[in-house]
Short mmCIF file of C-alpha atoms in Angstrom, two decimals:
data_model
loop_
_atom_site.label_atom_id
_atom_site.label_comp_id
_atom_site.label_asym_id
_atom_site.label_seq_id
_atom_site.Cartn_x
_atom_site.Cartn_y
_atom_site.Cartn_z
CA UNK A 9 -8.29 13.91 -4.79
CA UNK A 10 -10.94 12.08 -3.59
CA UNK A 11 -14.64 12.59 -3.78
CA UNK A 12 -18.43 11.23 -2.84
CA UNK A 13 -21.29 12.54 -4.15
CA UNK A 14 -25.12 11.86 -2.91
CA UNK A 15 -27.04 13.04 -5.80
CA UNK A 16 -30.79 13.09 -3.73
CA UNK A 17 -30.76 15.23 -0.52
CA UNK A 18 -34.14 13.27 0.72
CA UNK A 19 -35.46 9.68 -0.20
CA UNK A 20 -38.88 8.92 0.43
CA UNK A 21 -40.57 5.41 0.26
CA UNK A 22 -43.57 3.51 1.32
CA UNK A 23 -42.77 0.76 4.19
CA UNK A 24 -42.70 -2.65 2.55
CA UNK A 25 -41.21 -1.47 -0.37
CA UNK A 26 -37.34 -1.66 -1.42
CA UNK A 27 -35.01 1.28 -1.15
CA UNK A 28 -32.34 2.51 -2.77
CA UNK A 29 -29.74 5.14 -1.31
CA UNK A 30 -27.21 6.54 -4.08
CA UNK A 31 -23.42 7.28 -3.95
CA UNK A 32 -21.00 7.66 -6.49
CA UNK A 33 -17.20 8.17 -6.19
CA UNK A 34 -13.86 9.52 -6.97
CA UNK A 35 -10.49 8.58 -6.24
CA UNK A 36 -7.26 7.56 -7.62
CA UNK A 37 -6.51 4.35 -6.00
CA UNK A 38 -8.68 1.60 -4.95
CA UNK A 39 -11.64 2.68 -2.96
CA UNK A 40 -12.77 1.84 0.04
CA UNK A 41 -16.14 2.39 0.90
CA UNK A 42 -18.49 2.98 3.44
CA UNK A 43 -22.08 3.48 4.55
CA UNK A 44 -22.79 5.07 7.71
CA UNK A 45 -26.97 5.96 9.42
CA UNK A 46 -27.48 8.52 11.71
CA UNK A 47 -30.79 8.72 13.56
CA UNK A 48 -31.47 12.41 14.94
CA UNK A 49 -28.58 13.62 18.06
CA UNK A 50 -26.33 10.52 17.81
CA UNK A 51 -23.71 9.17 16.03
CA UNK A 52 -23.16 7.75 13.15
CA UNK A 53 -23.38 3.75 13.19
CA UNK A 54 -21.49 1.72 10.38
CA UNK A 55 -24.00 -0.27 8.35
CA UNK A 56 -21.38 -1.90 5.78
CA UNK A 57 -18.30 -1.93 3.87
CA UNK A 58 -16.32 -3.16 0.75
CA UNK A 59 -12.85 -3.60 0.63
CA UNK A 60 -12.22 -6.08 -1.66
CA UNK A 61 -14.05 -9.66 -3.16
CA UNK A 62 -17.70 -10.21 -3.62
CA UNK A 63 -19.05 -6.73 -5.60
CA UNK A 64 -22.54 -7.41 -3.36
CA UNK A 65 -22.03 -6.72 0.28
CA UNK A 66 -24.25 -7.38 3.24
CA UNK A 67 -24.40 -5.52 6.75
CA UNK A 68 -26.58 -4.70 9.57
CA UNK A 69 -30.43 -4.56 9.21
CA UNK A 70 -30.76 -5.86 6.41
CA UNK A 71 -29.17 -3.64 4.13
CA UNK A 72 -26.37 -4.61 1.76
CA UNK A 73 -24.70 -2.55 -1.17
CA UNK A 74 -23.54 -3.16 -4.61
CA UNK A 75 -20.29 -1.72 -5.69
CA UNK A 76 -20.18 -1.44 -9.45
CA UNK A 77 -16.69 -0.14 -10.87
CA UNK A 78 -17.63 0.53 -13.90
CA UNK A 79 -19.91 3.17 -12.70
CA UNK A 80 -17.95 4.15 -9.75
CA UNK A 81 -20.75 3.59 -7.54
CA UNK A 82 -21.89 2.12 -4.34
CA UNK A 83 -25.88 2.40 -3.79
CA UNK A 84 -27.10 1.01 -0.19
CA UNK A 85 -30.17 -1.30 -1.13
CA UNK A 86 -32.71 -2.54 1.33
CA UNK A 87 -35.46 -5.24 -0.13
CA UNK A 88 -38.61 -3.94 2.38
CA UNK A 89 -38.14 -0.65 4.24
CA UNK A 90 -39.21 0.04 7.60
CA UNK A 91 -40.28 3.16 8.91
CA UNK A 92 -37.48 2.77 11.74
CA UNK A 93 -35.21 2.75 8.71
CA UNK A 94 -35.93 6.57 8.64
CA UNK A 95 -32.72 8.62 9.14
CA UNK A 96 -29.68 10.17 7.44
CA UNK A 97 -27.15 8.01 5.59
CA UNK A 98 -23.54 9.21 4.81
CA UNK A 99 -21.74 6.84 2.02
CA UNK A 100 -17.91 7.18 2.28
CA UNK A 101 -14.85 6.24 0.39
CA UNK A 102 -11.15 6.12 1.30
CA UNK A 103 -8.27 5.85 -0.93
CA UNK A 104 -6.97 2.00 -0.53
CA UNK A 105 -3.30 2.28 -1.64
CA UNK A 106 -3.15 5.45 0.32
CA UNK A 107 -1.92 4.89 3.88
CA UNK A 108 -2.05 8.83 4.94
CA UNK A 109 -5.53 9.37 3.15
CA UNK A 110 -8.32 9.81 5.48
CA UNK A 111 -11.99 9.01 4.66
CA UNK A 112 -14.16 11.53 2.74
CA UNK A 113 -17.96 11.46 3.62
CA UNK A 114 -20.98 12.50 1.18
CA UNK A 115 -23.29 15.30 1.96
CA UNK A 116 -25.77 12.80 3.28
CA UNK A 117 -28.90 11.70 2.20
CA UNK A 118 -32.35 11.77 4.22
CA UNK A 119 -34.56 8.88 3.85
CA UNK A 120 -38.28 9.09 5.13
CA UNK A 121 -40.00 5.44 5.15
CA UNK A 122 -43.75 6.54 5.03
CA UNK A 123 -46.47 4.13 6.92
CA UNK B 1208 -15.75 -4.85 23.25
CA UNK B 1209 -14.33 -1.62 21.98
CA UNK B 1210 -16.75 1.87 22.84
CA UNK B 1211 -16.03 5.81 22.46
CA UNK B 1212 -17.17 7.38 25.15
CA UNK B 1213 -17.57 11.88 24.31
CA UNK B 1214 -18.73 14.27 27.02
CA UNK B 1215 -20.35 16.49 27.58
CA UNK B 1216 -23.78 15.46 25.81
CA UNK B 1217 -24.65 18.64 25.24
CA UNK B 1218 -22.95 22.18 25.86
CA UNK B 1219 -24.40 26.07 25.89
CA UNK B 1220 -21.41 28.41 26.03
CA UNK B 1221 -21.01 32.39 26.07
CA UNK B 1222 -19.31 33.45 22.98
CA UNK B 1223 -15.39 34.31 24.19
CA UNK B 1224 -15.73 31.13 26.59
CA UNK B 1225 -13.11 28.29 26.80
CA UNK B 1226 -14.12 25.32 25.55
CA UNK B 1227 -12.65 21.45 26.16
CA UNK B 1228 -14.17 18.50 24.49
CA UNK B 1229 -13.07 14.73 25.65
CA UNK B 1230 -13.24 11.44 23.95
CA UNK B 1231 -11.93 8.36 25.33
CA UNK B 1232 -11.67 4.60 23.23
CA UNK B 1233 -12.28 1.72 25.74
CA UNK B 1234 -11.16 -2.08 24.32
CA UNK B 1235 -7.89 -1.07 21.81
CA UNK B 1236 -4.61 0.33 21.87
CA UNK B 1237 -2.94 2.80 19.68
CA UNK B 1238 -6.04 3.85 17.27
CA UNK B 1239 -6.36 6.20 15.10
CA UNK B 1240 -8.36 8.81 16.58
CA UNK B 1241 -10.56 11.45 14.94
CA UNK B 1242 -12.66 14.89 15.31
CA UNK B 1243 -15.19 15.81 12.84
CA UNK B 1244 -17.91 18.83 12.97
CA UNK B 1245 -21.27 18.25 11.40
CA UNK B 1246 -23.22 21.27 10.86
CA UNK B 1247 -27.16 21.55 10.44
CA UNK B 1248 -27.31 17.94 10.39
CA UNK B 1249 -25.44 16.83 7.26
CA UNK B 1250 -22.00 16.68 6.06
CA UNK B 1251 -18.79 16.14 8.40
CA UNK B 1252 -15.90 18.09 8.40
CA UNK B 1253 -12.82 16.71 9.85
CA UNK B 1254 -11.00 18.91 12.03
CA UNK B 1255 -7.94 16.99 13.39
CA UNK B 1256 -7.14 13.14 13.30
CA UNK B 1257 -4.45 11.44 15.65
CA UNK B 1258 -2.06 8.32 14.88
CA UNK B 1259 -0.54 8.48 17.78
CA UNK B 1260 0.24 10.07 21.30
CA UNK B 1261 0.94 13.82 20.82
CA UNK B 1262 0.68 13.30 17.00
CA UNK B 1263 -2.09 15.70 16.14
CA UNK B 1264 -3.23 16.63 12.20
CA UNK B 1265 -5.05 19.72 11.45
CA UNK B 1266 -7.16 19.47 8.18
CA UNK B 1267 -8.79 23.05 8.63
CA UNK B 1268 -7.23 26.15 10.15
CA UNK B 1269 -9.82 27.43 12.59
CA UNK B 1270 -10.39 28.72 15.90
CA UNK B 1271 -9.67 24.56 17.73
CA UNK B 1272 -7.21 22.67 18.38
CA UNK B 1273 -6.71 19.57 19.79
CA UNK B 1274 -4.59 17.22 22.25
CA UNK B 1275 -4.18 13.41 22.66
CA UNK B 1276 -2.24 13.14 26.17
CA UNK B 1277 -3.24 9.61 26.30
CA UNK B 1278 -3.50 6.50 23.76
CA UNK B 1279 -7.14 6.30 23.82
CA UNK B 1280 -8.02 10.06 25.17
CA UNK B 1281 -8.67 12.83 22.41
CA UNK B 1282 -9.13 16.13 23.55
CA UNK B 1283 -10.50 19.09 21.30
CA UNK B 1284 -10.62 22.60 23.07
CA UNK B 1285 -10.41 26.13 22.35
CA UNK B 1286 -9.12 29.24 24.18
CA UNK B 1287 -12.06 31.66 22.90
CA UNK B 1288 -15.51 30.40 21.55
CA UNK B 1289 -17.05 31.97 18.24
CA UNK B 1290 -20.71 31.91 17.16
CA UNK B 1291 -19.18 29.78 14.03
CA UNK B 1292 -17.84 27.40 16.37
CA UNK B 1293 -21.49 25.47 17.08
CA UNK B 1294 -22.34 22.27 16.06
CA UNK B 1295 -22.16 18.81 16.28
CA UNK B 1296 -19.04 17.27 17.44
CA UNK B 1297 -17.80 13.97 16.68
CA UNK B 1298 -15.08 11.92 17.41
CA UNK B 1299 -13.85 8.65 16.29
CA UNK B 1300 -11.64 5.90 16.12
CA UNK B 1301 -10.44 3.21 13.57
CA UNK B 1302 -7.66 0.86 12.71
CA UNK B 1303 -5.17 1.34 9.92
CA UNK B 1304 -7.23 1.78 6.84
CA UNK B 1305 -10.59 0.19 8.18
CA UNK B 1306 -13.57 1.55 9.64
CA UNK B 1307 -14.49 4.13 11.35
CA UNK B 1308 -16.27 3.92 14.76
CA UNK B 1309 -17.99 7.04 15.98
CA UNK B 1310 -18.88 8.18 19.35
CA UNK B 1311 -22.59 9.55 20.51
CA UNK B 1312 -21.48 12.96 19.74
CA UNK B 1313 -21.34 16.91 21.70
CA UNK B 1314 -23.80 19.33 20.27
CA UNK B 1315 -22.62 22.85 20.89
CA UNK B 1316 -24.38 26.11 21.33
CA UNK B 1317 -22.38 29.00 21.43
CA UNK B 1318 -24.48 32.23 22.35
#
């Protein structure tokens, strides 16, 4: 079976300084993974994604993530926060060599980009 | 472009009410279509996914069901509403094994 785990419930930062979100994983195949935002009463928005190739991958605004095998891991990374970066991110992984397996979100995580 | 267009916005329904949830995919054919249930805000729960016309998965046993009479409609409803049943309600769409593309969401209140 596959897994995602968000170890912090709430991330807070200072605006101008980097962030880092946290996910690890489980699954039996090759994972796919995900990392979604949702700002408050919408839905979620795709940031980025590895599938396969370059372990550091970039997406929208600004934020990229680092997929490290090893430790079954995929933290979202941003070098200067914003406070409009303030919302609820949701890392998820799929199994790869798994046709029939859906995807399997984390509990989310809450980030708060103080002024 | 492809969008995912859910109505209503937002619902308030007696408790025993019917209830009928639509999401339509504009820009693809045959996706994969999905409904998930987020609760106070954080984690989703997916309640039925769709591969194709008529082709309906349940993941959880519960008081829903749902109907895709069209390629890119997706239809979640119930005959009787339960307190349990509020929430957030999202749909979404993907191809194959890629991403997932959600819609704006329904937010539920069953009184």
């Amino acid at each position: 079976a596959q897994s995602v785990a968000q170890p912090e419930d709430q991330v807070n930062v200072a605006e101008g300084n980097p962030l880092t979100v946290k996910c690890t994983y489980s699954v039996s195949g090759n994972p796919y993974l995900f990392w979604y935002v949702q700002y408050p009463n919408r839905g979620l928005q795709f940031l980025l994604k590895y599938i396969t190739g370059d372990n550091l991958v970039k997406g929208s605004y600004g934020f990229e993530a680092e997929f490290n095998k090893s430790q079954t891991s995929f933290h979202l990374k941003k070098p200067s926060a914003l406070v409009s970066d303030s919302a609820l991110y949701f890392c998820a992984v799929r199994d790869g060599g798994n046709y029939g397996q859906n995807f399997v979100f984390g509990p989310g995580t809450r980030l708060s980009v103080l002024p | 472009s492809q969008t995912i267009h859910q109505w209503p916005a937002t619902l308030v329904q007696p408790v025993g009410s019917p209830l009928s949830l639509e999401c339509t995919v504009e820009g693809t054919s045959n996706p994969n279509l999905y409904w998930y249930r987020q609760a106070a805000g954080r984690g989703l729960q997916l309640l039925f996914y769709s591969v194709g016309i008529g082709q309906i998965s349940s993941e959880v046993p519960q008081n829903l069901s749902a109907s895709r009479p069209q390629d890119r409609q997706f239809i979640l409803s119930s005959k009787k509403l339960l307190l349990s049943d509020s929430g957030f309600y999202l749909c979404a769409w993907g191809q194959t094994q890629e991403t997932q593309y959600f819609g704006p969401g329904t937010r539920l209140l069953v009184l």
